[in-house]
């Protein structure tokens, strides 16, 4: 049905799958069922294994999860198509099990007006391999001084609901309060890159022993925690929803725990890399480990894992940040921060959260699919997405793969993954979005309908 990894049509031009049974698939890693997809929806969940006369795919050994949603993706188009395009970034997403990505606004030009968010939506409609929701900037040109036309972006054909200056922090507290109110008024929210620049001038690595030994300017935890505390208070005071991007410190977790205990409308994300990697890796000098916020200490990693398991941190988001080799392979202090995330996110979260016993597959599905779609406003209904009648939007996951990541074989144009050479046992086998095949590892082998006796 498809060439492995290539020659795929964009999602909008993929036909609906014919009525198809996924035989022996295990929803959320639980009991095997025969899952019937018909007319774009989940038409039956038949534990008895007696499907009607339709195509069938042998899915024994595969887990089915609701296809994932990423609230934090940098697709780079327009302006940095040497790093990524909407087509390549969304193919990486589909390969990683994602149905929907939120495309961050720090493009060139910045997505800070209706025409520009509509441009992203239009290119996505023509070229994307998964669904794309454009994020609008909070301030004009990410300049931090003048609020962008939030209402007009929300009313545009792109129906923008998430607003973020990600890459930069909205530093001015009065402007942030205004932004939270205006986003709330259109049924949206602000996603804050929480980091006070005056508290982290020229920061290059986590403020700790490694940075001190290497003589790198430190990136203190308080620069993140102070902004999170301030913004939680603003969100609580006005009952305006706030989402906190890429939480990276133990102290941030404590602040968010406190804000949630007050019932304030605060949600938070953690990246896969902050769940696995520590600042010890900075010693290698390999700029693939340079990221914003920085890799932190082992104690921070432990706190982030526990917070995700507990639900204090709501979701995993990738912060997929492609950069071309020409800029990434510079000396540490000149290299831009960021790493690829979409194709390795699920394997990393499975390794750090499921294999460690911290989370079940069902909880992982909540953190990577169900909650992010609810926060982003793209959820269909409020219930279990793997129920009869729901759109067939799911990914099939192999948990006994032996996958060694090869950066050269990723769908992204950029190669800045820290996981090249890393072996994972979890790998996405196929992603189906609304009954359309977005991607599959192998040409899908279906057996033909059996004639009725
Ligand atoms: O590491 C990062 N890279 N963090 C960000 O906040 C922005 C991103 C980028 O755009 O490269
Ligand atoms: Zn950011």
PDB file of C-alpha atoms and ligand atoms in Angstrom, residues 72 74 104 164-168 192-194 245-246 269 292-293 319, ligand 2:
ATOM      1  CA  UNK A  72       5.171  21.642  20.854  1.00  0.00           C
ATOM      2  CA  UNK A  74       8.927  23.422  15.379  1.00  0.00           C
ATOM      3  CA  UNK A 104       5.218  26.747  16.925  1.00  0.00           C
ATOM      4  CA  UNK A 164       3.121  31.172  22.331  1.00  0.00           C
ATOM      5  CA  UNK A 165       6.350  33.112  21.891  1.00  0.00           C
ATOM      6  CA  UNK A 166       8.207  29.839  22.417  1.00  0.00           C
ATOM      7  CA  UNK A 167      11.945  30.201  22.067  1.00  0.00           C
ATOM      8  CA  UNK A 168      11.441  33.412  24.020  1.00  0.00           C
ATOM      9  CA  UNK A 192       4.776  30.094  28.097  1.00  0.00           C
ATOM     10  CA  UNK A 193       8.466  29.405  27.521  1.00  0.00           C
ATOM     11  CA  UNK A 194       9.233  30.055  31.162  1.00  0.00           C
ATOM     12  CA  UNK A 245       6.228  24.516  28.106  1.00  0.00           C
ATOM     13  CA  UNK A 246       9.063  22.034  28.726  1.00  0.00           C
ATOM     14  CA  UNK A 269       4.499  19.576  29.662  1.00  0.00           C
ATOM     15  CA  UNK A 292      16.664  25.215  25.828  1.00  0.00           C
ATOM     16  CA  UNK A 293      15.809  24.695  28.681  1.00  0.00           C
ATOM     17  CA  UNK A 319       9.951  20.452  21.437  1.00  0.00           C
TER      18      UNK A 319
HETATM   19 ZN1  LIG B   2      10.705  26.661  24.352  1.00  0.00          ZN
END
